[in-house]
Coordinates of N, CA and C in Angstrom, one line a residue:
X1325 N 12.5 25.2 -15.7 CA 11.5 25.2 -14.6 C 11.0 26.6 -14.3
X1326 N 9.9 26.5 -14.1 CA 9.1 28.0 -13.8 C 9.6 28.4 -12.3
X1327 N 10.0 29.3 -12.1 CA 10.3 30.0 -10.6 C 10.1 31.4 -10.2
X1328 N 10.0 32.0 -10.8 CA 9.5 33.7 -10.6 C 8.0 33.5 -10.4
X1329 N 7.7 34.6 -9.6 CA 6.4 34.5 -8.9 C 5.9 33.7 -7.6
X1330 N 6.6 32.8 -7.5 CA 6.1 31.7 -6.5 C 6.7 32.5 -5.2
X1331 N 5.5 31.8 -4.6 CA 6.2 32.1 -2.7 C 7.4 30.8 -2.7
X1332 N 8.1 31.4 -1.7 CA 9.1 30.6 -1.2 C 8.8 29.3 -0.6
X1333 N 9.8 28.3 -1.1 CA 9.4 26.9 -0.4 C 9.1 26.8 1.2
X1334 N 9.6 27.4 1.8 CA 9.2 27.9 3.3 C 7.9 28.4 3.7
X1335 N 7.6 29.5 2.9 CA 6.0 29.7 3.4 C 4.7 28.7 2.7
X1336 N 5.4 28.1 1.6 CA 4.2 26.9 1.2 C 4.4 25.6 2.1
X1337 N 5.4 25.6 2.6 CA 5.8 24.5 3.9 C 4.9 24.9 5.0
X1338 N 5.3 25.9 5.6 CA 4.0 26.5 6.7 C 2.6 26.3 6.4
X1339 N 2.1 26.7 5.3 CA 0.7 27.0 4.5 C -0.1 25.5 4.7
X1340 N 0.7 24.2 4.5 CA 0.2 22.7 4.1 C 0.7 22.5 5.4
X1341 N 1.5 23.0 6.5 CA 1.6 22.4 7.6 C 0.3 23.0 8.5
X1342 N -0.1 24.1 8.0 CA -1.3 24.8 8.8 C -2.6 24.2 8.1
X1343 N -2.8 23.7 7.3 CA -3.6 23.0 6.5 C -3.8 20.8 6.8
X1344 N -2.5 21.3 7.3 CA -2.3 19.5 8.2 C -2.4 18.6 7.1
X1345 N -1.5 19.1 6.1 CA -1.0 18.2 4.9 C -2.4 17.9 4.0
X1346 N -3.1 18.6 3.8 CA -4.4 18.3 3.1 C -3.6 17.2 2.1
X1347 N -4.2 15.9 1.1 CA -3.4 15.5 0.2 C -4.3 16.0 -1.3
X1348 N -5.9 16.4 -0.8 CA -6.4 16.7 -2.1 C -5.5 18.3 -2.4
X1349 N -5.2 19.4 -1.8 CA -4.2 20.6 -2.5 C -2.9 20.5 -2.9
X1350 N -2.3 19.0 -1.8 CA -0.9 18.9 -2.2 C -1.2 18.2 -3.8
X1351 N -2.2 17.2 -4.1 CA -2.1 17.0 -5.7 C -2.0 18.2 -6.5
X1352 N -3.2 19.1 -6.2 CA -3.6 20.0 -7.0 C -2.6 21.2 -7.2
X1353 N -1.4 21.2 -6.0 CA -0.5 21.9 -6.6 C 0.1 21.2 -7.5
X1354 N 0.4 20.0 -7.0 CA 1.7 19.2 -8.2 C 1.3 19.6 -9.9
X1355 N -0.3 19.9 -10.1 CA -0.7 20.3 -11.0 C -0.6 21.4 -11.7
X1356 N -0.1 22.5 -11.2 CA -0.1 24.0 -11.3 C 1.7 24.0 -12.3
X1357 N 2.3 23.6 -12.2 CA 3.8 24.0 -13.0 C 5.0 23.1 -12.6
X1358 N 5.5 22.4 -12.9 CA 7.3 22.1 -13.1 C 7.6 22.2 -11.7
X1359 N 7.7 23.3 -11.3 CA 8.2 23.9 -10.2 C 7.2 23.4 -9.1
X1360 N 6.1 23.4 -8.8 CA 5.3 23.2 -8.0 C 5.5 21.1 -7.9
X1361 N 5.5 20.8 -8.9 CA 5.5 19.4 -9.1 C 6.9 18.7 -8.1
X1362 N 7.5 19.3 -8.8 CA 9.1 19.1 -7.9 C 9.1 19.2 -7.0
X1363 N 8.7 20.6 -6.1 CA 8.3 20.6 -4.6 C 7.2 19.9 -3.8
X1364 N 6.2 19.0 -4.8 CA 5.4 18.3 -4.0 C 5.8 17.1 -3.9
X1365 N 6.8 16.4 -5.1 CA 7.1 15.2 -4.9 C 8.4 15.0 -4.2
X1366 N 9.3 16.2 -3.4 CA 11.0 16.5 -3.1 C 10.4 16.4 -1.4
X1367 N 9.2 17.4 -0.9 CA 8.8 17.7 -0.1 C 7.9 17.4 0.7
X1368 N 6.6 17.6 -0.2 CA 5.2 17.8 0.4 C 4.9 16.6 0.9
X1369 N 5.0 15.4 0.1 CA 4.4 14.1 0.3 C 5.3 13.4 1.1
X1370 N 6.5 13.6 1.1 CA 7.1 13.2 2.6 C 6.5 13.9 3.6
X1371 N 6.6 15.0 3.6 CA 6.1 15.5 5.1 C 4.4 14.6 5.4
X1372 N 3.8 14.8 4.6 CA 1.9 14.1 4.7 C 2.9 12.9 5.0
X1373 N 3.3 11.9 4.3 CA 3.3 10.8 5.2 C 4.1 10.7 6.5
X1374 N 4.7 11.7 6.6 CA 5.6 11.2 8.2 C 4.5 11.7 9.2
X1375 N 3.8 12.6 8.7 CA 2.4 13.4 9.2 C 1.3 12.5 10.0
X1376 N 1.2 12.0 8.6 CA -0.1 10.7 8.6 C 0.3 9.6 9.8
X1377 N 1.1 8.9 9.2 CA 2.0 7.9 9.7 C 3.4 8.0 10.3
X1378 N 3.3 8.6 11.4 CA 5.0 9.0 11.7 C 5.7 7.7 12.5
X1379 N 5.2 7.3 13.3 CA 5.9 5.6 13.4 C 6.3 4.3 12.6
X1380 N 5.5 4.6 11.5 CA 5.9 3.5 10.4 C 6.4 4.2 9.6
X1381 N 6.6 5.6 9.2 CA 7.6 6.2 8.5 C 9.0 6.1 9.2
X1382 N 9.0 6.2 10.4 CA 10.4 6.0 11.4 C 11.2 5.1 10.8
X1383 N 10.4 3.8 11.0 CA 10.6 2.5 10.9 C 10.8 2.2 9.6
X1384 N 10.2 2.3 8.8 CA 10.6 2.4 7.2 C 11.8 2.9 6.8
X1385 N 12.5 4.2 7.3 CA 13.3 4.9 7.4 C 14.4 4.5 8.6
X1386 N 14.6 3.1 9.3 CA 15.5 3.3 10.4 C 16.4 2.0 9.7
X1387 N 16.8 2.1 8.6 CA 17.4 1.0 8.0 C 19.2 1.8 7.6
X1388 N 19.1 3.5 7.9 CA 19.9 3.9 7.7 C 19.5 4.4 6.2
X1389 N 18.5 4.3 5.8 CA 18.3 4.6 4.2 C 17.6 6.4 4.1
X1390 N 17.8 7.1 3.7 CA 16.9 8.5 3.6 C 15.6 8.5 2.7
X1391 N 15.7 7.6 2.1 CA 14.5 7.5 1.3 C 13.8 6.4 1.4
X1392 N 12.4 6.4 1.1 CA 11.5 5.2 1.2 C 11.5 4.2 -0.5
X1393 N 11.4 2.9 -0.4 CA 11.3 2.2 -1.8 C 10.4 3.1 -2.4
X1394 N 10.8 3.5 -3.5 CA 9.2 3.8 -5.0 C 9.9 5.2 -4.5
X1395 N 9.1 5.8 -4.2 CA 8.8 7.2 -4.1 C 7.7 7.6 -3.1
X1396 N 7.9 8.9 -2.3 CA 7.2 9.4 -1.6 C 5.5 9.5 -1.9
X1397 N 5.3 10.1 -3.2 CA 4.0 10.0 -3.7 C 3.4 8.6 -3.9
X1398 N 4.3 7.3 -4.3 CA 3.4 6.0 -4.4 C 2.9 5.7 -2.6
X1399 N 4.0 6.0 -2.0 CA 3.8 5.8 -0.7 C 2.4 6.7 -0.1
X1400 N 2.2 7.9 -0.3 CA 1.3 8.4 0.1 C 0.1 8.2 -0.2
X1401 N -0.2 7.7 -1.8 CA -1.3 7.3 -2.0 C -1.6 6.0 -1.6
X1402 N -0.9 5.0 -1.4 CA -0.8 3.4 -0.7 C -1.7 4.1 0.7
X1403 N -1.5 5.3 1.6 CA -1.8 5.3 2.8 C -3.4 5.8 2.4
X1404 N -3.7 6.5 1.4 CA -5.2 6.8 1.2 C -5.7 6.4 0.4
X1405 N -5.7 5.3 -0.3 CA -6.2 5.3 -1.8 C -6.0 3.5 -1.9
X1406 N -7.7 3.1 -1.7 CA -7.9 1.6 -2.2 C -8.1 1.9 -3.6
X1407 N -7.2 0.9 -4.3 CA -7.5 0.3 -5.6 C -8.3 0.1 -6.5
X1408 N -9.0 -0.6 -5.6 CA -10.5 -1.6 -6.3 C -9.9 -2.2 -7.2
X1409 N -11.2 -2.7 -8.3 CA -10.6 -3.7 -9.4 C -11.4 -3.5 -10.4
X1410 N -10.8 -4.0 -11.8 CA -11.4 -3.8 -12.8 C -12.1 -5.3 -13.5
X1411 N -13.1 -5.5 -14.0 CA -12.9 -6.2 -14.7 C -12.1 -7.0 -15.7
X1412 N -11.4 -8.4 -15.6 CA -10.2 -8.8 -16.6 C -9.0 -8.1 -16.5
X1413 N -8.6 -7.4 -14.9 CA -7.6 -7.2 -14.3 C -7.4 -7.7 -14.0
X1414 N -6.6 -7.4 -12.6 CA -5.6 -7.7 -11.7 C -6.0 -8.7 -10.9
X1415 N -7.3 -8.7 -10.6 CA -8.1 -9.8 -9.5 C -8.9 -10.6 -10.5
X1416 N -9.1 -10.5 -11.8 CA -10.5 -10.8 -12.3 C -11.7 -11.2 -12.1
X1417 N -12.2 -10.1 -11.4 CA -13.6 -9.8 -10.4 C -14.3 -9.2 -11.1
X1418 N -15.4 -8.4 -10.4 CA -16.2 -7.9 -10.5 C -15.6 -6.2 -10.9
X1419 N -16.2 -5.7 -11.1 CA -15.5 -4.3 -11.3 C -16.1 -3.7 -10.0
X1420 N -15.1 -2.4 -9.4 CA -15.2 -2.2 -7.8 C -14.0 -1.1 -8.5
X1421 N -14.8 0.4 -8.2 CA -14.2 1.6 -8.5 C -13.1 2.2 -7.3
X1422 N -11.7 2.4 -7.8 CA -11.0 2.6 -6.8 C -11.5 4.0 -6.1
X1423 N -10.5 3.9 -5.1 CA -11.2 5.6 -4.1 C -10.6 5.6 -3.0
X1424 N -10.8 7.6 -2.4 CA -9.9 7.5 -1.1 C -10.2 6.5 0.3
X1425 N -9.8 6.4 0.9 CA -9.6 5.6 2.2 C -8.9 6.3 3.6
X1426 N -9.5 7.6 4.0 CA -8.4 8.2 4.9 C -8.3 7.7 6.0
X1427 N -9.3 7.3 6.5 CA -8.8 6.3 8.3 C -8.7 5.1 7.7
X1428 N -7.4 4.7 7.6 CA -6.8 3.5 7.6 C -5.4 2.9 8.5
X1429 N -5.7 2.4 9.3 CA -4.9 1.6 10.3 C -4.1 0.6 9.5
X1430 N -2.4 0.8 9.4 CA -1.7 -0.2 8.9 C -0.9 -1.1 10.2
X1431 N -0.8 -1.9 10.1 CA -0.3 -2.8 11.0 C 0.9 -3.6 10.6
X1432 N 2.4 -3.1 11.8 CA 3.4 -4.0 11.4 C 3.2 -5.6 11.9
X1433 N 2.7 -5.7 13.0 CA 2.0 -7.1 13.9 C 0.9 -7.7 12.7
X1434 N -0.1 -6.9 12.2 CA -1.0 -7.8 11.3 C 0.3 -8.3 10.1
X1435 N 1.3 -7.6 9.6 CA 1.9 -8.1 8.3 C 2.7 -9.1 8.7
X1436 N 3.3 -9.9 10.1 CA 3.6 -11.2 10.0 C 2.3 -12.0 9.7
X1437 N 1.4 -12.1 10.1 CA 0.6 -13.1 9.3 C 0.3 -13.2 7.8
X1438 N 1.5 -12.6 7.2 CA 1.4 -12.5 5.5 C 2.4 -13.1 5.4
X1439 N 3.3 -13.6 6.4 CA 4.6 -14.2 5.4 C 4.5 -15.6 6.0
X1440 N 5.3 -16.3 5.1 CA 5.6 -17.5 5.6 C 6.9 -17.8 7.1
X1441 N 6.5 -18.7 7.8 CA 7.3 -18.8 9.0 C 8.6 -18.3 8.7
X1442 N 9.3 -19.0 7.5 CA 10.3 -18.8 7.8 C 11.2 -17.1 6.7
X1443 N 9.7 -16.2 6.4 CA 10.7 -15.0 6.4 C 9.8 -14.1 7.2
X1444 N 9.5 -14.6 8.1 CA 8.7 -13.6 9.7 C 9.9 -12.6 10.1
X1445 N 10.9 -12.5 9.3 CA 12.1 -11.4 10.0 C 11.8 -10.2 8.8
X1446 N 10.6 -10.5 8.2 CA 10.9 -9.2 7.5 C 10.0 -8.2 8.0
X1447 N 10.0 -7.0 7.7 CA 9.0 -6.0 7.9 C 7.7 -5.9 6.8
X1448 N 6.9 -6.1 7.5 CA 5.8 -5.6 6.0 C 4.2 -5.2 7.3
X1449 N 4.0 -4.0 6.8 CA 2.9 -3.2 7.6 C 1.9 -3.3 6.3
X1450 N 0.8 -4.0 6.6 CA -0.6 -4.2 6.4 C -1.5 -3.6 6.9
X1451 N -2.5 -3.2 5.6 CA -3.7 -2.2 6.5 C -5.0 -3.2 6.9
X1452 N -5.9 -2.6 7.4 CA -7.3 -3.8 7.6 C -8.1 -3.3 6.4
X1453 N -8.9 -4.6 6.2 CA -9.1 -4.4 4.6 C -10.3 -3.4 4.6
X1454 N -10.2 -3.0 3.5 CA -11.5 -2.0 3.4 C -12.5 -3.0 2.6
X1455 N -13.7 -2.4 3.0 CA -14.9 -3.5 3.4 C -15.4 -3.0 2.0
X1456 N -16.0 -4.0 1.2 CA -16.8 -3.6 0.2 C -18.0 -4.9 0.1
X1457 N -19.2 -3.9 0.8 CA -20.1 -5.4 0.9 C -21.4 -5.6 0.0
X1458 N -21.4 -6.5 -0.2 CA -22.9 -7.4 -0.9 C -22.8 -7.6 -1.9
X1459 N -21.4 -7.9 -2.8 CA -21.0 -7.2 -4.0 C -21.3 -8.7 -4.9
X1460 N -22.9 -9.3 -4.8 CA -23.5 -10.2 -5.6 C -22.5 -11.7 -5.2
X1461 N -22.3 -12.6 -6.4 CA -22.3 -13.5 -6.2 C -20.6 -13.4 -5.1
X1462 N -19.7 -12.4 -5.7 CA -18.6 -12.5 -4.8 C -18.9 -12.5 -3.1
X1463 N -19.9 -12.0 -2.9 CA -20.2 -11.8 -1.6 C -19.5 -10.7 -0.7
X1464 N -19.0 -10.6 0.4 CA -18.7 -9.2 1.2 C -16.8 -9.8 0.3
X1465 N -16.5 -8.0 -0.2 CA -15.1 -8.1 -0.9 C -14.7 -7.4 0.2
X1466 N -13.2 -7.5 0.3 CA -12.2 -6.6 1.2 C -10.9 -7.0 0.4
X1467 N -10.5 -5.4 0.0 CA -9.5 -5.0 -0.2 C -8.2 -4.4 0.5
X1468 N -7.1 -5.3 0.4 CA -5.6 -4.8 1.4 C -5.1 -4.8 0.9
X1469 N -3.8 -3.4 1.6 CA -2.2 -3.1 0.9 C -1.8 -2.8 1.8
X1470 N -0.6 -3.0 1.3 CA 0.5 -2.2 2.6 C 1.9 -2.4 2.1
X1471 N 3.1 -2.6 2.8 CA 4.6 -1.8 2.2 C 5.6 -2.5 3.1
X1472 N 6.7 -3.3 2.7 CA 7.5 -4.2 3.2 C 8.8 -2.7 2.9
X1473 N 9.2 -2.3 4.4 CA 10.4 -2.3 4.9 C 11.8 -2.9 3.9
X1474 N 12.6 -2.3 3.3 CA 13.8 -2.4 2.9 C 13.6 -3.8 2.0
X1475 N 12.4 -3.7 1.0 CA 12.2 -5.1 0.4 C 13.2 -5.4 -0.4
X1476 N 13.8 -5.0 -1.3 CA 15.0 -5.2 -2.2 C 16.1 -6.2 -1.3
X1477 N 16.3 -6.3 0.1 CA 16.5 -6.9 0.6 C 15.9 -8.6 1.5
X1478 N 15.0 -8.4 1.3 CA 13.7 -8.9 2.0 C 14.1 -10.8 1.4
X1479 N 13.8 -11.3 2.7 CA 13.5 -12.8 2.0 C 12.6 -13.1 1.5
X1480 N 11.4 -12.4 1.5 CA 10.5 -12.8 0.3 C 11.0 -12.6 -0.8
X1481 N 11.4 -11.6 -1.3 CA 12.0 -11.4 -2.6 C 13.2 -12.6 -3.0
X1482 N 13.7 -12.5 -2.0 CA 14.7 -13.8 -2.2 C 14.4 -15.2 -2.8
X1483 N 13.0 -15.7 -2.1 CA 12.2 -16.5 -2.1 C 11.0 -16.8 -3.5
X1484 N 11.0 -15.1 -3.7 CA 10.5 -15.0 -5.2 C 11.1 -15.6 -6.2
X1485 N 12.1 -15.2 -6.2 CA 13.4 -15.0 -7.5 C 13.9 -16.5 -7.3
X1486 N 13.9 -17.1 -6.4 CA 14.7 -18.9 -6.3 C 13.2 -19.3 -7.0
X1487 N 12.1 -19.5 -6.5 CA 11.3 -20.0 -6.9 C 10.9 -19.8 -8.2
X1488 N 10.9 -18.9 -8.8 CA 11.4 -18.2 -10.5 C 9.9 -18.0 -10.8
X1489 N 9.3 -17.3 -10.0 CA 7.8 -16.1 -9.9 C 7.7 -15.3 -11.5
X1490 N 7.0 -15.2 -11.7 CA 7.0 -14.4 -12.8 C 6.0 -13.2 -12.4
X1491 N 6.6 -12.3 -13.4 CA 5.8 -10.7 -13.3 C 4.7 -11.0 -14.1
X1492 N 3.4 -10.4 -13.7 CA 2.0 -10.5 -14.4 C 2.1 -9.8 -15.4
X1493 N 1.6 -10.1 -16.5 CA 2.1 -9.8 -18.0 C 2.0 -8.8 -18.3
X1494 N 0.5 -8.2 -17.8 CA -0.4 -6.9 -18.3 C -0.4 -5.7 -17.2
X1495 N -0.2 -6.0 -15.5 CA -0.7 -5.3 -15.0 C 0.2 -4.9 -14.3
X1496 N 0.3 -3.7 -13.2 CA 1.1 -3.2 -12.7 C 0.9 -2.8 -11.4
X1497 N 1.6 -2.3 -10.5 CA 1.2 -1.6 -9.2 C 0.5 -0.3 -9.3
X1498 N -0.6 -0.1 -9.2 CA -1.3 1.0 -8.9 C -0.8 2.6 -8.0
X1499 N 0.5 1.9 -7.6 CA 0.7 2.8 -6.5 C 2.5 4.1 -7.1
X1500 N 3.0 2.7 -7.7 CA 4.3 3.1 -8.5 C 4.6 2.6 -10.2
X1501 N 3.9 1.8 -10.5 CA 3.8 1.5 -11.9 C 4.8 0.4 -12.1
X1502 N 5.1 -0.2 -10.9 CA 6.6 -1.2 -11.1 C 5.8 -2.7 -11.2
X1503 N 6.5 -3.4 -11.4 CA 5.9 -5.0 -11.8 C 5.6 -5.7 -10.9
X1504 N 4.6 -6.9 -11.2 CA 4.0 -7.4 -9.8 C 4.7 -8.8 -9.8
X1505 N 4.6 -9.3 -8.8 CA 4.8 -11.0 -8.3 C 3.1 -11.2 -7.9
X1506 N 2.6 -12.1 -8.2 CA 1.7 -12.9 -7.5 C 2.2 -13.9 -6.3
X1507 N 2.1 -13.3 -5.1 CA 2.3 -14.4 -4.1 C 1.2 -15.5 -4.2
X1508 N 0.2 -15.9 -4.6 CA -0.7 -16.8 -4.7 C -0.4 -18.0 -5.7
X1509 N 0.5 -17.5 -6.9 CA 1.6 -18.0 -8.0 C 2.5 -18.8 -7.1
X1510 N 3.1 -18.0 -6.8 CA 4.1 -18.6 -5.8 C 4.0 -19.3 -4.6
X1511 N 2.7 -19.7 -4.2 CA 2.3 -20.5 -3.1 C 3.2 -19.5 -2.0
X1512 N 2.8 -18.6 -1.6 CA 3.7 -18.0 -0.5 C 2.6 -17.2 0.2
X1513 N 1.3 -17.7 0.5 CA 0.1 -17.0 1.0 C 0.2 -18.2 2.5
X1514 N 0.5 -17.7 4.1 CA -0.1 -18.4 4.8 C -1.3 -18.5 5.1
X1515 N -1.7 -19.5 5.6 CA -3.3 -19.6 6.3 C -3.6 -18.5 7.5
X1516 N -2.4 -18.3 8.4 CA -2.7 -17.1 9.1 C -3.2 -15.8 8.7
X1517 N -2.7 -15.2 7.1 CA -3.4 -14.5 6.3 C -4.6 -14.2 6.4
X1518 N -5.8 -15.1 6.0 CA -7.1 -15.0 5.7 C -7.4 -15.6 7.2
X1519 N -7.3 -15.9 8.4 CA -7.1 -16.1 9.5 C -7.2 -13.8 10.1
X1520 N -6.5 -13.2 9.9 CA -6.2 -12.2 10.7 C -7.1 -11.2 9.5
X1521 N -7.5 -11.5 8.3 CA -8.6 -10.5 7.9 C -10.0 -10.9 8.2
X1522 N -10.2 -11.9 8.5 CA -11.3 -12.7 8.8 C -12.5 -13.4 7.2
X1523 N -11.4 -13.7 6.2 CA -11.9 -14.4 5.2 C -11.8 -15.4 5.4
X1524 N -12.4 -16.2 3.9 CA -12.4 -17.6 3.5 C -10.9 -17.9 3.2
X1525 N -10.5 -18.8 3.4 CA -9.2 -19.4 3.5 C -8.7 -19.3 1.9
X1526 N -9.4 -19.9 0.8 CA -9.3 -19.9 -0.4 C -9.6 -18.7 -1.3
X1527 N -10.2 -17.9 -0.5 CA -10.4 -16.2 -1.2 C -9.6 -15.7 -0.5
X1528 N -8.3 -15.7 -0.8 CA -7.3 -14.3 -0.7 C -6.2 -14.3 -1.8
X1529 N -5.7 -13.1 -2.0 CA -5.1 -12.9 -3.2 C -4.0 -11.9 -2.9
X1530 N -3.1 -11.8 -3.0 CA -2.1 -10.9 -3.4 C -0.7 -10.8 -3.9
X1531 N -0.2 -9.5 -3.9 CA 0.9 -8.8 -5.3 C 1.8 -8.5 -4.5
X1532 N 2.7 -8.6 -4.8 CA 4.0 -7.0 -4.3 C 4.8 -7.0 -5.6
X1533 N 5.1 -5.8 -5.4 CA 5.7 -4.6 -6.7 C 7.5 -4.8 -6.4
X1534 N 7.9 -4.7 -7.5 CA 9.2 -4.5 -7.2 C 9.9 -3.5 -5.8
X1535 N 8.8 -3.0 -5.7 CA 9.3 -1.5 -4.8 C 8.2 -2.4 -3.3
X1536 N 8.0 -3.2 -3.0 CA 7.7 -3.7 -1.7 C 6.9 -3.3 -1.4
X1537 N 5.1 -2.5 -2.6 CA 4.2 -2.1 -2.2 C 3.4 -3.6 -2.6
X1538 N 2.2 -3.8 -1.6 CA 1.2 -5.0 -1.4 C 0.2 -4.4 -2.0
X1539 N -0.6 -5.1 -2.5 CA -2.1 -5.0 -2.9 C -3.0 -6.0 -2.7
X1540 N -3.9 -6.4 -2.0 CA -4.9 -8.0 -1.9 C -6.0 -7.3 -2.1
X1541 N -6.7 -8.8 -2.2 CA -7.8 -8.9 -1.9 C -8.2 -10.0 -1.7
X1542 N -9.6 -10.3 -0.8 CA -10.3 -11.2 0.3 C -11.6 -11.5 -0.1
X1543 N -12.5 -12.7 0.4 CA -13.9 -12.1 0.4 C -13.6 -12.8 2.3
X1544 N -14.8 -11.9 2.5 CA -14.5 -12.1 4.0 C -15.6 -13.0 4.5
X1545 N -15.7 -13.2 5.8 CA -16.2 -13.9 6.2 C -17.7 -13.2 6.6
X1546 N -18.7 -14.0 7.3 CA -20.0 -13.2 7.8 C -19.4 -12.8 9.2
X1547 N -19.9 -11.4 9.7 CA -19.1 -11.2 10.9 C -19.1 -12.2 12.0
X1548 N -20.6 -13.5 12.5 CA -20.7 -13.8 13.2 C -20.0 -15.0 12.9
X1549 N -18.7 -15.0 11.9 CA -18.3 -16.9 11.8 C -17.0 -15.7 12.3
X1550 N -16.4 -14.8 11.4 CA -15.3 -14.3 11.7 C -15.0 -13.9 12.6
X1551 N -15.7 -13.5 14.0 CA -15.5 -13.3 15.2 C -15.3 -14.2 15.9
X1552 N -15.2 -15.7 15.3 CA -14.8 -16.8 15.9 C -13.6 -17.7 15.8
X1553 N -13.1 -16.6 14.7 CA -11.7 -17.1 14.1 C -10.4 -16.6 14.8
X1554 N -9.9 -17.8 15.3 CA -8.6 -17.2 16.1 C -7.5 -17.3 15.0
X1555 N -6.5 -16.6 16.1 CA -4.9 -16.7 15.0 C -4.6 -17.7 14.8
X1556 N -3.7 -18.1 14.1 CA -3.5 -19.3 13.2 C -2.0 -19.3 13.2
X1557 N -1.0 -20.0 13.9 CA 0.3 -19.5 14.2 C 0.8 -20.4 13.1

């Protein structure tokens, strides 16, 4: 590993704390050498997310565990960075170029309306979908992710594996490269779901990764029907 020349891990800690975790420099170091790489994925990107998100980092972290599922960097990009879709991917939609997303609100209250009644004891923080509108015959698309708390444990997973879910052949999590479950496969989408994004009940879709990162997607409603949609207990 390269290490001569470099400032000390301390003054590049200051430097990105005075900088308020930018995440476009912290990539662009990881870019620069070995050495820089290791300190952005050991360091940097935990600190941006406890930064970003320091309550749901708590919480993610109050399991007694020191580390988050996947890795600090899939996590950080999960907090900025919608997906989109490819054609004859993951959704097989329309094609919809992924991209940053920096005001995004995750919610541990919106992610019980993703699980079924009876694994409402798990943790999973959901963000509000990011809006992608007029997008032809699909109509207004909205794309969600978000990250289940100590999933390896999790009764969804439990719930996966009895039910005997299979991993999607071709595609993978965007966020950590680990294998997907289709909850939609597995009938394990409640109606509360498309209820609290404000979609069509039959347009919603989503994944989790081995590592308890989510990815959906919705088509939503017109604002003036979905402002009339209550929760759905």
């Amino acid at each position: 590993m390269c290490t001569k020349g470099h400032l000390s891990e301390d003054v590049i800690f200051l430097l990105l704390q005075h900088l308020n975790w930018n995440p476009k420099i912290i990539a662009t170091l990881s870019c620069v050498c070995k050495w820089f790489d290791d300190l952005v994925k050991r360091v940097l990107w935990k600190e941006f997310c406890r930064t970003r998100a320091p309550k749901m980092m708590r919480d993610l972290q109050s399991s007694g565990s020191h580390s988050v599922d996947g890795n600090w960097s899939a996590l950080a990009k999960l907090l900025i960075y919608c997906s989109g879709c490819k054609k004859d991917g993951l959704f097989n939609k329309i094609y919809i170029p992924g991209h940053f997303a920096y005001r995004t609100r995750f919610s541990r209250t919106s992610g019980k309306s993703f699980l079924l009644p009876n694994c409402r004891s798990d943790v999973l923080y959901v963000s509000d979908p990011c809006e992608h509108l007029d997008q032809g015959e699909e109509g207004d698309v909205g794309f969600f992710r978000g990250v289940f708390k100590s999933f390896a444990t999790s009764k969804v997973r439990k719930m996966l594996i009895r039910r005997g879910a299979k991993f999607h052949p071709t595609e993978y999590c965007p966020y950590c490269k680990g294998k997907l479950w289709s909850m939609l496969q597995a009938k394990m989408i409640p109606q509360s779901a498309s209820c609290r994004l404000g979609a069509y009940e039959d347009c919603i879709e989503y994944y989790v990764c081995l590592n308890g990162h989510v990815l959906g997607i919705c088509t939503l409603l017109p604002l003036s029907d979905s402002e009339e949609v209550s929760e759905f207990d």
